[in-house]
Each structure stands twice: as structure tokens, then as C-alpha cells.
Coordinates of C-alpha atoms and ligand atoms in Angstrom, one line a residue:
X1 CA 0.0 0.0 0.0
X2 CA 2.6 2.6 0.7
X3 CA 5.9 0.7 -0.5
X4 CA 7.1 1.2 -3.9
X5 CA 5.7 -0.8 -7.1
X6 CA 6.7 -4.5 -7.9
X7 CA 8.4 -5.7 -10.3
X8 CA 7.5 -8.7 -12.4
X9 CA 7.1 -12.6 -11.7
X10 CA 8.4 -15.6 -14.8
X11 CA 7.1 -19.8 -14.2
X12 CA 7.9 -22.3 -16.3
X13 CA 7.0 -25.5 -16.7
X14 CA 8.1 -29.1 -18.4
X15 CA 5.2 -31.8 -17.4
X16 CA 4.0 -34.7 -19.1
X17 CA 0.4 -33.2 -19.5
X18 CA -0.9 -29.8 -20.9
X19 CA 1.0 -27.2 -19.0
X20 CA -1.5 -24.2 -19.6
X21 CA -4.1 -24.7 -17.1
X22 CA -1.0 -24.6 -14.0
X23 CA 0.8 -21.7 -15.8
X24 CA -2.4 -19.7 -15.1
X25 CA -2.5 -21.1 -11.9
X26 CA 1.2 -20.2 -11.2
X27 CA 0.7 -16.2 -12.6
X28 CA -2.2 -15.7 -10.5
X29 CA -0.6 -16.5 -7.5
X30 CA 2.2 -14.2 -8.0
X31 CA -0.2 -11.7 -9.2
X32 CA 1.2 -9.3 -7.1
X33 CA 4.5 -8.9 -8.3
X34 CA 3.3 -7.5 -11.9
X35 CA -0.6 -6.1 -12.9
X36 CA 0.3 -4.4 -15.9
X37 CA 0.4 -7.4 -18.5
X38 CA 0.1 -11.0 -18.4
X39 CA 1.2 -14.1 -21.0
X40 CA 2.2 -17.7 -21.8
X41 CA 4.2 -19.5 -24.1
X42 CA 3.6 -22.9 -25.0
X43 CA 5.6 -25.4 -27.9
X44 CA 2.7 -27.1 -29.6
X45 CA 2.8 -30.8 -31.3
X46 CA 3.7 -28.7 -34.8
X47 CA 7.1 -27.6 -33.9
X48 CA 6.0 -24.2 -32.8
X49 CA 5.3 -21.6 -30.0
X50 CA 1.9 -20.2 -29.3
X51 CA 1.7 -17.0 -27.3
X52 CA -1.4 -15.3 -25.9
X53 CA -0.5 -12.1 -23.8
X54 CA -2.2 -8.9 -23.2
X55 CA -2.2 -5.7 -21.0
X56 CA -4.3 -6.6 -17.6
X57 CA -4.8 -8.7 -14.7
X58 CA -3.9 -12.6 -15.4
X59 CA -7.9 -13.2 -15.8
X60 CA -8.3 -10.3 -18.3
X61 CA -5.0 -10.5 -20.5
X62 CA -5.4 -14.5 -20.2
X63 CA -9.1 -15.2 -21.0
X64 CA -9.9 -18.9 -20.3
X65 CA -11.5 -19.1 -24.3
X66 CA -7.9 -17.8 -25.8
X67 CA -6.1 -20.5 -23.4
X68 CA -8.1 -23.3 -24.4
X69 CA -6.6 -22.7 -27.9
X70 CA -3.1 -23.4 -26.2
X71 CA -1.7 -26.8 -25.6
X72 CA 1.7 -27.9 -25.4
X73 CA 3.5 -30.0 -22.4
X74 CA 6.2 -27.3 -22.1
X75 CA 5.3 -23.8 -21.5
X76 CA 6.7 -20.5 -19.9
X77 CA 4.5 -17.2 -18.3
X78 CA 5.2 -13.9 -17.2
X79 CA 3.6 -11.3 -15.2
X80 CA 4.8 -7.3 -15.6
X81 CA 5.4 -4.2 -14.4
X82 CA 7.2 -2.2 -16.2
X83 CA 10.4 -1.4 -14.9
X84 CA 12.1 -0.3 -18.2
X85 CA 10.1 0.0 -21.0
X86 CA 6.7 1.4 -21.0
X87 CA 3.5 0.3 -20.6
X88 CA 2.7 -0.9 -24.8
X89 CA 1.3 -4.1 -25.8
X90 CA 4.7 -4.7 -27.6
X91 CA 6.5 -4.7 -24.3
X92 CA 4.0 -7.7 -22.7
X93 CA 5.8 -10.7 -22.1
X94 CA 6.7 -13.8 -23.2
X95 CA 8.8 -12.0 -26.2
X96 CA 9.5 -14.5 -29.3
X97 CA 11.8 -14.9 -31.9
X98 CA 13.5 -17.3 -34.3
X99 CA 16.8 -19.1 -33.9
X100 CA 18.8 -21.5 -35.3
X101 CA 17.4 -24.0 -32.6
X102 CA 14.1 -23.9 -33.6
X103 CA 11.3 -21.0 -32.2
X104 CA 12.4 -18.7 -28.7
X105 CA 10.2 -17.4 -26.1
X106 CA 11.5 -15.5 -23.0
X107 CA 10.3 -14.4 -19.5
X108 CA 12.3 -11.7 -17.6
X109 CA 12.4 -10.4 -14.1
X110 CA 14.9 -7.7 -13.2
X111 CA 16.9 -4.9 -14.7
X112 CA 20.1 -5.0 -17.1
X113 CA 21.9 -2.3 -15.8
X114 CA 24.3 -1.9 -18.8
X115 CA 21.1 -2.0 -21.3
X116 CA 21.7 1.4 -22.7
X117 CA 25.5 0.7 -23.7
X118 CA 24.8 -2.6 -25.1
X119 CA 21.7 -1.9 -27.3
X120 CA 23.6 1.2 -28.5
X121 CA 25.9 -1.4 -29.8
X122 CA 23.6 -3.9 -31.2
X123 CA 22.2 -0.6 -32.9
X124 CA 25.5 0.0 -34.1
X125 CA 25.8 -3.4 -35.8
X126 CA 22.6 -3.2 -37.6
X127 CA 20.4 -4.8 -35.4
X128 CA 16.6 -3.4 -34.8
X129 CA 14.9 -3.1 -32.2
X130 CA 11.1 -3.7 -31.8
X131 CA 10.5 -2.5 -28.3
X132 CA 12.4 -0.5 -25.8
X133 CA 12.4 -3.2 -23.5
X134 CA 15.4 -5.0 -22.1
X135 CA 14.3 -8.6 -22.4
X136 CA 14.2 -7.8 -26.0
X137 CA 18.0 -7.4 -25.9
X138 CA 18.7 -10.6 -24.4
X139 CA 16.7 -12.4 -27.0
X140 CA 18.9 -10.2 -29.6
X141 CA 21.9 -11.0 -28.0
X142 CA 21.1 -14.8 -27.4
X143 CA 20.5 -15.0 -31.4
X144 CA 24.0 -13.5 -32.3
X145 CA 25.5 -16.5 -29.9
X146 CA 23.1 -18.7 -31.3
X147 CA 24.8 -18.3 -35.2
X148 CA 28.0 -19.0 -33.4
X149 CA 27.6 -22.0 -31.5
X150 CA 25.4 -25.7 -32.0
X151 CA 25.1 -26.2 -28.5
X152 CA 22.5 -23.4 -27.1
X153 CA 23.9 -23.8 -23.8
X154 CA 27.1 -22.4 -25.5
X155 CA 25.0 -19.7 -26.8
X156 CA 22.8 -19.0 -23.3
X157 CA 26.6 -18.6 -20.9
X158 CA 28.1 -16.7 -23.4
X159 CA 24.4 -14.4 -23.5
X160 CA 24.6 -14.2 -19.8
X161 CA 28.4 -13.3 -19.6
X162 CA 27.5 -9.8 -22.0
X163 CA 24.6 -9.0 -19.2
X164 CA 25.1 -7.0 -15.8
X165 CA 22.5 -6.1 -13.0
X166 CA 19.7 -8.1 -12.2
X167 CA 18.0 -11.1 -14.5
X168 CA 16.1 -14.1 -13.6
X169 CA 15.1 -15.6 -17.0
X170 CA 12.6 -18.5 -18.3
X171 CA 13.4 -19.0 -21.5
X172 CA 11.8 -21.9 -23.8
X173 CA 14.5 -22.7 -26.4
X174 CA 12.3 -25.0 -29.1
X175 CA 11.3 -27.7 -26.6
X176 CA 13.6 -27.2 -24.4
X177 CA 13.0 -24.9 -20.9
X178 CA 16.0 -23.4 -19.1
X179 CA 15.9 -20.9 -16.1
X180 CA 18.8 -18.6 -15.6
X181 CA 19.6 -16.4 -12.3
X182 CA 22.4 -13.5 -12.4
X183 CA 25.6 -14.3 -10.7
X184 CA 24.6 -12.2 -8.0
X185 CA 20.9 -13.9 -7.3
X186 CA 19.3 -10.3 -7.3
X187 CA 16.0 -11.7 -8.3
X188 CA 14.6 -15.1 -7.2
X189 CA 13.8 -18.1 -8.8
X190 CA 13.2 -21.2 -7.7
X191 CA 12.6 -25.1 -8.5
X192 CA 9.6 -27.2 -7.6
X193 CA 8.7 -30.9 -8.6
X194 CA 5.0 -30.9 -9.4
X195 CA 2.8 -34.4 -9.9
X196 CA 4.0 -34.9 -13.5
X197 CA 6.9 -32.9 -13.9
X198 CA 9.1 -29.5 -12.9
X199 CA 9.1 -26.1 -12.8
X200 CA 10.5 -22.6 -12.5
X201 CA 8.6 -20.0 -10.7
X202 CA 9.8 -16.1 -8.9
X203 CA 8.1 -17.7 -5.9
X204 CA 7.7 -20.8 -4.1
X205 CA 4.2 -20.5 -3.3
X206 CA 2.7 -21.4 -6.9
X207 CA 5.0 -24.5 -5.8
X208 CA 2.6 -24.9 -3.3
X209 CA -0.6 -24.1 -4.7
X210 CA 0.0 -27.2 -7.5
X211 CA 0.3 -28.8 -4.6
X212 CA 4.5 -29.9 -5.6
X213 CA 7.1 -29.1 -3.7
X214 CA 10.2 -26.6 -3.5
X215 CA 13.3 -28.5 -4.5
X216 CA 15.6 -25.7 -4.4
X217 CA 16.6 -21.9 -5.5
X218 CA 18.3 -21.9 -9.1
X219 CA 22.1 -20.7 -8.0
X220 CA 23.2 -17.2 -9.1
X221 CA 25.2 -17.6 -11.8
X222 CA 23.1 -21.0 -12.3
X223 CA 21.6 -22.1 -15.8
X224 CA 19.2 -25.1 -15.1
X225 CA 16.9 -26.7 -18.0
X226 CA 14.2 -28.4 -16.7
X227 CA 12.6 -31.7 -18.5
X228 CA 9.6 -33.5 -16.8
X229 CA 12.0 -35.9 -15.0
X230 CA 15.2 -33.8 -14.5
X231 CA 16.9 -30.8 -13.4
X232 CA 20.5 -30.6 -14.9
X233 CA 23.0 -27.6 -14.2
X234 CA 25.4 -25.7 -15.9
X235 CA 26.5 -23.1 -13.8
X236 CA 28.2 -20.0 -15.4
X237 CA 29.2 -17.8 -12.9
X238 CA 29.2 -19.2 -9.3
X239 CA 31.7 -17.1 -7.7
X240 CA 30.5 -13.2 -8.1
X241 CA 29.3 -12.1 -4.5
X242 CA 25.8 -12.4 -3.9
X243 CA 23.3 -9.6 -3.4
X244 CA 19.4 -10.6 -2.9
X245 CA 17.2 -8.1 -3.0
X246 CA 16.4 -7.3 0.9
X247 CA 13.0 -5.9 -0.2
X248 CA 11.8 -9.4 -1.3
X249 CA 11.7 -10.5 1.9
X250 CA 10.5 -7.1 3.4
X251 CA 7.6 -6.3 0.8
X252 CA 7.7 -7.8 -2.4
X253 CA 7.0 -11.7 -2.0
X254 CA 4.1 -12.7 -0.7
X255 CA 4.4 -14.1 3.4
X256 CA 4.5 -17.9 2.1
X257 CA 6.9 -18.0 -0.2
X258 CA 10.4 -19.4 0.7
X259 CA 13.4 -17.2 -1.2
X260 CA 16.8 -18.7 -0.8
X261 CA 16.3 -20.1 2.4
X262 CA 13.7 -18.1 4.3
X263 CA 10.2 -18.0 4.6
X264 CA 9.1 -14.6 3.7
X265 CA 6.5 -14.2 7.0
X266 CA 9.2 -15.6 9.7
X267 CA 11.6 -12.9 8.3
X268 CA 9.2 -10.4 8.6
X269 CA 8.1 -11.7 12.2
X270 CA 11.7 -11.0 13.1
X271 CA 11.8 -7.7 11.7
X272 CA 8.4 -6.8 13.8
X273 CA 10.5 -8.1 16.6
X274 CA 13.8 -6.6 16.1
X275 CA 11.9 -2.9 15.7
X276 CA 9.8 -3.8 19.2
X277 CA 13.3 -4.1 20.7
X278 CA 15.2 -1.2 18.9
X279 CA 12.1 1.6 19.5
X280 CA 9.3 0.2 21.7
X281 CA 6.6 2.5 22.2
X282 CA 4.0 2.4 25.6
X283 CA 0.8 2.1 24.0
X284 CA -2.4 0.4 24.3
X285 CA -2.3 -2.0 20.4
X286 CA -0.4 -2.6 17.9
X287 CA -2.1 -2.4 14.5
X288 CA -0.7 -3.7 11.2
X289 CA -0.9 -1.6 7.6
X290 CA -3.1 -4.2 5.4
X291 CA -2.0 -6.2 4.6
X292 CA 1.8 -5.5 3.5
X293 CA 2.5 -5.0 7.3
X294 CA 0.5 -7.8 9.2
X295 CA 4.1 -10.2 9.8
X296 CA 6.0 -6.8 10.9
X297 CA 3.1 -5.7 13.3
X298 CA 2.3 -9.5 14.7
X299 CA 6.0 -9.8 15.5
X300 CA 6.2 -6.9 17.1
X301 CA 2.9 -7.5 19.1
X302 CA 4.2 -10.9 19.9
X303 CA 8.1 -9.3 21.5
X304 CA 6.7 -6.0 23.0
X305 CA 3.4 -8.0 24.8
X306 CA 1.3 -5.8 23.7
X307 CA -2.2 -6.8 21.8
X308 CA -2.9 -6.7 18.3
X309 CA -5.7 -5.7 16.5
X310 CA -6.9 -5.2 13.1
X311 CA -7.7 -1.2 13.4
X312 CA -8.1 -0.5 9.7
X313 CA -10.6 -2.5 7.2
X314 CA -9.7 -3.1 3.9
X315 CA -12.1 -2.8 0.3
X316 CA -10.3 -5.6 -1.7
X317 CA -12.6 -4.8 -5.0
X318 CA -11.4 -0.8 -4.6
X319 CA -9.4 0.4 -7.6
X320 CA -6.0 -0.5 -6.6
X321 CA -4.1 3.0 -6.0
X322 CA -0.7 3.2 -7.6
X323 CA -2.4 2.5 -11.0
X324 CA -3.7 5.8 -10.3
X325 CA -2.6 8.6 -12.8
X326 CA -1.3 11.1 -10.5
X327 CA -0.6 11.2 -6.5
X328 CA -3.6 13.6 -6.1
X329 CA -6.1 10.6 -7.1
X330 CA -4.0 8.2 -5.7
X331 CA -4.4 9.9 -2.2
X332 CA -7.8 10.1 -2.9
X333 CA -8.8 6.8 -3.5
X334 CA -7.3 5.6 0.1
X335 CA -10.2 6.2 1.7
X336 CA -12.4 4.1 -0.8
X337 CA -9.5 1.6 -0.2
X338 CA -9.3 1.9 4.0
X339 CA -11.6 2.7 6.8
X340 CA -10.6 2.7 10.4
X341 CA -12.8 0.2 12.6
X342 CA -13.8 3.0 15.2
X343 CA -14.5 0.6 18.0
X344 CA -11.0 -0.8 17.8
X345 CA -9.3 2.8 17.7
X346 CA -11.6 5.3 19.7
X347 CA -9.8 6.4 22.6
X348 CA -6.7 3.9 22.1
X349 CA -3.0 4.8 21.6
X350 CA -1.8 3.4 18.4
X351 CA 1.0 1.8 17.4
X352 CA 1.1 1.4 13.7
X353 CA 3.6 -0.8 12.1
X354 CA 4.4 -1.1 7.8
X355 CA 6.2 -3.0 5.9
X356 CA 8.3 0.8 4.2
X357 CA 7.6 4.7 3.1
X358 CA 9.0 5.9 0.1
X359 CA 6.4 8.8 -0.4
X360 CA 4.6 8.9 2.6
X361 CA 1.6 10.1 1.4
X362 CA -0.3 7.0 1.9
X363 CA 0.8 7.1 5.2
X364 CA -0.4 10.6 6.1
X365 CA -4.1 10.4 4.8
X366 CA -4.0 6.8 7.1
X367 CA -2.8 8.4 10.1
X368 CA -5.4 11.6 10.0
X369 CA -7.9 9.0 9.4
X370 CA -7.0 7.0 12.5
X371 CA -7.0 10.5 14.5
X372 CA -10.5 11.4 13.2
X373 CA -12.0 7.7 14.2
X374 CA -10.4 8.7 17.8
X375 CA -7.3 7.6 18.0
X376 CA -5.4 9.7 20.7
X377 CA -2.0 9.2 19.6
X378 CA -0.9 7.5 16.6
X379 CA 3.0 6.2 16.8
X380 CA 4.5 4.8 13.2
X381 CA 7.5 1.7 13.1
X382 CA 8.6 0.5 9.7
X383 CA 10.5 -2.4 8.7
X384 CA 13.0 -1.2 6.3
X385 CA 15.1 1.7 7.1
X386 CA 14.8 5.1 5.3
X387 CA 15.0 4.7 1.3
X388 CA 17.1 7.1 0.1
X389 CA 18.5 5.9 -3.0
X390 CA 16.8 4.5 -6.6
X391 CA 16.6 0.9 -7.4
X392 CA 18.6 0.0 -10.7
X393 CA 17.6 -3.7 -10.4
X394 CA 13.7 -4.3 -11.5
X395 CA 11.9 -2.2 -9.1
X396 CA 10.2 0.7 -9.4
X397 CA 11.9 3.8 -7.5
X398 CA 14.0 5.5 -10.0
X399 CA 14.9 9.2 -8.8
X400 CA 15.4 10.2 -5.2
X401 CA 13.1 13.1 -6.0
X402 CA 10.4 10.8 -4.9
X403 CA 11.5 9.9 -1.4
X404 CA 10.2 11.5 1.8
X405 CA 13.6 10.1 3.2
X406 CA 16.0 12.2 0.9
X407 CA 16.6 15.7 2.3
X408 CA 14.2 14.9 5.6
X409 CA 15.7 14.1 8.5
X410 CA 13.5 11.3 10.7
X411 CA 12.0 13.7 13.2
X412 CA 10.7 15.9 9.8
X413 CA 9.0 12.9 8.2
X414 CA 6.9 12.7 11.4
X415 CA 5.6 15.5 11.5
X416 CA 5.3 15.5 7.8
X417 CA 2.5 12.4 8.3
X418 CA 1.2 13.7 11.3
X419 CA 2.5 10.7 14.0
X420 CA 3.5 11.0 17.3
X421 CA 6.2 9.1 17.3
X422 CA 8.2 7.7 14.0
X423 CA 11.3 5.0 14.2
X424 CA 12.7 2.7 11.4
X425 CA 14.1 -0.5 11.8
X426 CA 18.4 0.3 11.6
X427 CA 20.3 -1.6 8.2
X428 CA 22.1 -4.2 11.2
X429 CA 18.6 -5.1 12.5
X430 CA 17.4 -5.7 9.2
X431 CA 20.1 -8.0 8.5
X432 CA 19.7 -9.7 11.8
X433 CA 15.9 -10.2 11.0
X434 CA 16.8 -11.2 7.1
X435 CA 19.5 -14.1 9.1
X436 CA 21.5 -14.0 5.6
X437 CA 25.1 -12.5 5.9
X438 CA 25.5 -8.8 5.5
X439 CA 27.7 -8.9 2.1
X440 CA 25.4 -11.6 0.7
X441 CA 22.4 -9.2 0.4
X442 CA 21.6 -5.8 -1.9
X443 CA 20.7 -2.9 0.8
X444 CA 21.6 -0.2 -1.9
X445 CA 18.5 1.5 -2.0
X446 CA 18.8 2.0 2.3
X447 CA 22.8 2.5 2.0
X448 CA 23.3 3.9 -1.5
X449 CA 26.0 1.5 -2.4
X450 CA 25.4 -0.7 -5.1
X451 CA 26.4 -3.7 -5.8
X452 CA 27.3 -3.3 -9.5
X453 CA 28.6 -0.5 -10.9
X454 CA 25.9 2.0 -11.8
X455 CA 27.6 5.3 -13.7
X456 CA 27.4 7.9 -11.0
X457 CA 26.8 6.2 -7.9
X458 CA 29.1 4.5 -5.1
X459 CA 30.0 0.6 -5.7
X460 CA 29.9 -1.2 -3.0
X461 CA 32.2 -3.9 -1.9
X462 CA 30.1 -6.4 -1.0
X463 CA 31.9 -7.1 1.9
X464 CA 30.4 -5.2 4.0
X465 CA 28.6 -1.7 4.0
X466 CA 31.5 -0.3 6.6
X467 CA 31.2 0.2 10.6
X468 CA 29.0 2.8 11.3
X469 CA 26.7 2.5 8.6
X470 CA 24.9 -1.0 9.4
X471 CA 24.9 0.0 12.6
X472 CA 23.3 3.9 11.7
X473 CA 19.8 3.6 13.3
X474 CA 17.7 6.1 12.3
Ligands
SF4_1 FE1 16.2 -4.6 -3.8 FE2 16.7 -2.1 -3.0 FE3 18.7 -3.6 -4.1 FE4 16.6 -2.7 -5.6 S1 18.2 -1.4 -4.6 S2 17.5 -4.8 -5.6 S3 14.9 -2.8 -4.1 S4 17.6 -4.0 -2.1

């Protein structure tokens, strides 16, 4: 509700049956990491690959009479938000193309941070583009190494070793499905053995819901091709320093999923925890944002011993706000969206806990609503510390213009949303909560030190951020 947008979520699937009904399946359940556009892939008995895709949600771009036309026992899917590249129907996802192996279809999550320089060249050499977005250039650059080389694993390292930033990649090469992770393991992507077969999916929990089970994370710097009995590996590039994306864990995946190693809603218990110890608060309950801070606000509940309760209740057919045109509507529509539950909140002093800010704004309107439905003090935690710097790796916060965090100090934010108290979780409690090693994670977004080397910001060793910064709590 008031973190930053998603970015997008790829399955794949080799099976002995028709994959298509549980690659809708799979993209509905991680609906929430992309709303704008939704598609499949799937090689057909001729030899080919069908591909229905569309702007929308995955019942609108995916209408069960245009999937009925699909069948094929090997399939990709892909759920977007834009991240680069607008929002045309040429950038929806799968993309296709022709190579020497037979047809192509591609699914990306992430950012390739050295896009602009390398389509430049590709330009350069004669090659067109079709759509500004940056899973088009892998498919480009996969079909130069795919003249060069027989063997499309050939082709697919030496693809990956031209690419920098964040990628995790489905990718159906004829009839044959391969997942790919970035050395660094930026995005997720993960292996599950369903009933008759495999697959590859951004989160464990359309494992789940096909009622298989997780097998594993695909390595960074792992290419794995999946067949209905079979995973087999070919890493690439096994020794780069890791960096997963923190936010997964605080706001982007959904509670059940598992992402290298920990469960989504036990990390964010911790975190509810770790923020009860670093800045408890004497109040009367502890109230959660819904539904992005219900783990945070339970685990703080549970270490601070004081009750929870649901204080806000949530329209889940409103018009969902960010895909509001400007922040004036987007503001708005929270109230369509939220409405305090006045017996819970008359008279009570409120501790409210979310998952981030980056605007605030959200945040404001929430709190004045929770003061008009009685509420005689309203205190704020969050679970990520202050983001003060863009995102280069598949989410949406590009220019620091948009955070309350840059050029505020912390006591200025509060009173800028209108809470009595304000306190973020600091970067070492976040790593405590996350329980995977400080130089294994990206925090650049919180630190402004990134992980790769972004033209005019600070690279960060991934070591470790430097005493006195990790332990900086705001
Ligand atoms: Fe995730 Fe922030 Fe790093 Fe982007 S900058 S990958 S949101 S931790």
C-alpha cells in the first residue's frame, strides 16, 4: 500500500500433461509482483510456440476461451510491471523470436543495468529493435551467440556473460525450458517438482498451490533446463558475491513464499520483533498496515506483549491505488481503499507498524484517518530503514526526488505524516531479521552503495557496507 511498485514474476514449466491450465495457476498466485500485462508461451505438437498475452490482470489478458486454444506440455509465463520500458502491448511478455534452434520465447524479471550501452551497440551493428524493453535485448543478443555455436547452452553462458545487473530468466528454447539467475541472485527463482513434472517460478508458493514441492533456488550464476524428470545444471558464474534483494523478503513476495532459504512471513516476524526491541513504544495496540505489514506488526505485538488488532478494514474490489494517474487521485482513493474500525481505535494509543515509506503520502491520509475515528496518539514503526536511493535492479523507484527520506531528517517525516512518534528499523537489525550474511544481500537502496557499478553512484564492496553505517539507526 505505501511501498514502492513490484516488479515482475516468470514460471515455467516441463510436465507430461498440458502445462497451460497450471501456468495460469502459477501467474495468478504471483499476481502481485506485476498487474500491468500477463502471458504464456507454450511449444505445440507442430514444432512451434503459441503465445497469448495482453495488458491486464492474469484473468483479463489471459481469457480462459484464448487459453483453451493453447496446448503444449512445455510452456513459460510472465507477469509485468514495467520497470524499463513502458506500458505498450509490444513490451507484454513472453517476447519470441526465431533461432537457429528452432522458435524462442523469453520471460524476464529484473533490470540489465548496462542496457543502454549494449543496445547502442547492437544498434551500431545493424540490429533493430522492436520495443524499448530490455528482455528484447537478451533475446537479440542470445540470437547472435546462437549463429555462433550448436550447442544453445554455449550460446545462453556466453548471452549471460555480456549482461550486468539483475535477471532471472525463463526461457523456452524449441522444446527445451531453461531458467537462468544473475551471478549475483538479485531476483529469485526457484525449483519445484510438481505431480507430472518440474518447474521454474519467482516464488515458491505457486509451488505450493500445485500442490509440488520446493526442490531448491536456481544458483546465481546457475543455468538449469528443466525436463519433466530432470533438473540438470550448468553453472556460469558461481563465484560473483551475492546480493538478494532485501526488499523481497521485506515487501515484495508474498508471506509464504520461501526465497533462498527463508520464509518470507518468519523474516518479517523478526523484523516486527527486532523494531519492538530497537524503539518500543508504551501504547495500548499494535495495528498492522493491510495487509503488506500484518508479519511486521504480529511480530512486534508478539516481542513487545502488547495486543494486536486489526484497526483499519480493507475494500479488496477498490481500484487499486498506484495505478492511479497522479498522486492527487492516488491519495484520494485511500479512503475508498481503507476505513478505520472505530470501536477498535476510539480512545486507544496506536502503534502502527508497515512493511516501508518511500512517499509517505499514503501514510499521512491513514494516520489523520486514524485521529478522526479517535485515536489519541498515533506512533508509526517501519520495517525497512529510510530509502534514500533509486533501485537499478527491476523495481520501481527511480529518482530520489520521490522519497520522503531524501533531504528529511527522521524527526521531519513525522511530522510531515502527522505521527506521534516515528522510528525505522536500523540496516544491522534488518540483517539480523533477514538471518542472511551482510555482504550476501543488496541494501543499496537504504545505503546507496550498489552492488554493481551503476555510472554515478558509489560501488559497494560487497563485503560489507562499513562500521558505522549498518549499525546507523535512524
Ligand atoms: Fe532490492 Fe533495494 Fe537492491 Fe533494488 S536497490 S535490488 S529494491 S535492495
Amino acid at each position: 500500500m505505501t511501498g514502492p511498485k513490484h516488479s515482475c514474476g516468470v514460471v515455467g514449466i516441463n510436465a507430461e500433461n498440458n502445462v497451460v491450465p497450471a501456468l495460469q495457476k502459477s501467474l495468478m498466485i504471483i499476481q502481485h509482483r506485476g498487474q500491468e500485462s500477463a502471458g504464456v508461451s507454450v511449444y505445440n505438437s507442430e514444432g512451434t510456440i503459441d503465445t497469448v498475452k495482453d495488458n491486464g490482470l492474469v484473468q483479463t489478458a489471459l481469457p480462459k476461451y484464448m487459453l483453451s486454444k493453447l496446448h503444449g506440455t512445455v510452456g513459460i509465463g510472465h507477469v509485468r510491471y514495467p520497470t524499463t520500458g513502458t506500458k505498450i502491448d509490444g513490451n507484454a511478455q513472453p517476447l519470441t523470436a526465431t533461432t537457429r534452434y528452432g522458435p524462442l520465447a523469453i520471460a524476464h524479471n529484473g533490470d540489465i543495468t548496462n542496457f543502454d550501452t549494449l543496445k547502442e551497440m547492437y544498434l551500431a551493428s545493424g540490429w533493430s529493435f522492436f520495443t524499448d524493453s530490455d528482455s528484447e535485448l537478451v533475446t537479440k543478443i542470445f540470437s547472435k551467440y546462437s549463429a555462433q555455436h550448436i550447442d544453445p547452452i554455449k550460446a545462453l553462458k556466453a548471452t549471460c556473460g555480456e549482461l550486468d545487473g539483475a535477471f532471472s530468466l525463463v526461457m523456452l528454447v524449441d522444446n527445451r525450458l531453461f531458467g537462468i539467475r544473475d551471478p549475483r541472485g538479485m531476483r529469485p527463482l526457484c525449483i519445484g517438482r510438481i505431480r507430472d513434472g518440474y518447474m521454474l517460478v519467482s516464488e515458491s508458493a505457486a509451488i505450493d498451490a500445485l500442490n509440488g514441492e520446493l526442490i531448491r533456488d536456481v544458483m546465481p550464476g546457475e543455468i538449469v533446463e528443466i525436463t519433466p524428470t530432470e533438473i540438470i545444471s550448468y553453472p556460469y558464474n558461481t563465484s560473483s558475491p551475492k546480493a538478494h534483494c532485501m526488499f523481497e523478503w521485506v515487501y515484495f513476495a508474498r508471506p509464504d513464499s520461501v526465497m533462498d532459504g527463508r520464509e518470507v512471513y518468519e523474516v518479517r516476524r523478526k523484523i516486527g520483533e527486532v523494531l519492538a526491541r530497537e524503539s518500543p513504544a508504551d501504547v495500548d495496540l499494535i495495528m498492522p498496515i493491510p495487509d503488506s505489514g500484518r508479519a511486521h506488526a504480529i511480530g512486534f505485538s508478539v516481542e513487545s506483549r502488547i495486543p494486536y488488532e486489526e484497526g483499519f478494514m480493507k475494500n479488496r474490489f477498490a481500484e487499486r491505488t498506484f495505478i492511479l494517474p497522479d498522486q492527487r487521485q492516488r491519495e484520494a482513493a485511500v479512503s475508498t481503499k481503507m476505513n478505520p474500525i472505530k470501536s477498535t481505535v476510539n480512545g486507544k494509543r496506536i502503534l502502527i507498524v508497515d512493511d516501508s515509506i518511500v512517499r509517505g503520502t499514503t501514510l499521512k491520509k491513514l494516520i489523520s484517518m486514524l485521529r478522526g475515528a479517535g485515536a489519541t496518539e498515533v506512533h508509526v514503526r517501519i520495517g525497512c530503514p529510510p530509502v534514500i536511493a533509486p533501485c537499478y535492479y527491476g523495481v520501481d523507484m527511480k529518482t530520489r526526488d520521490q522519497f520522503i527520506a531524501t533531504g528529511h531528517s527522521v524527526d521531519q517525516i513525522r511530522q510531515i505524516i502527522g505521527a506521534d512518534s516515528l522510528a525505522y528499523i536500523s540496516v544491522r537489525g534488518l540483517i539480523e531479521a533477514v538471518g542472511i550474511p551482510e555482504g550476501d544481500l543488496c541494501l543499496a537502496c537504504v545505503c546507496g552503495k550498489y552492488p554493481t557499478s551503476i555510472p554515478g553512484e558509489v560501488h559497494r564492496y560487497q563485503s560489507t557496507l562499513g562500521e558505522g553505517f549498518v549499525g546507523k539507526s535512524e
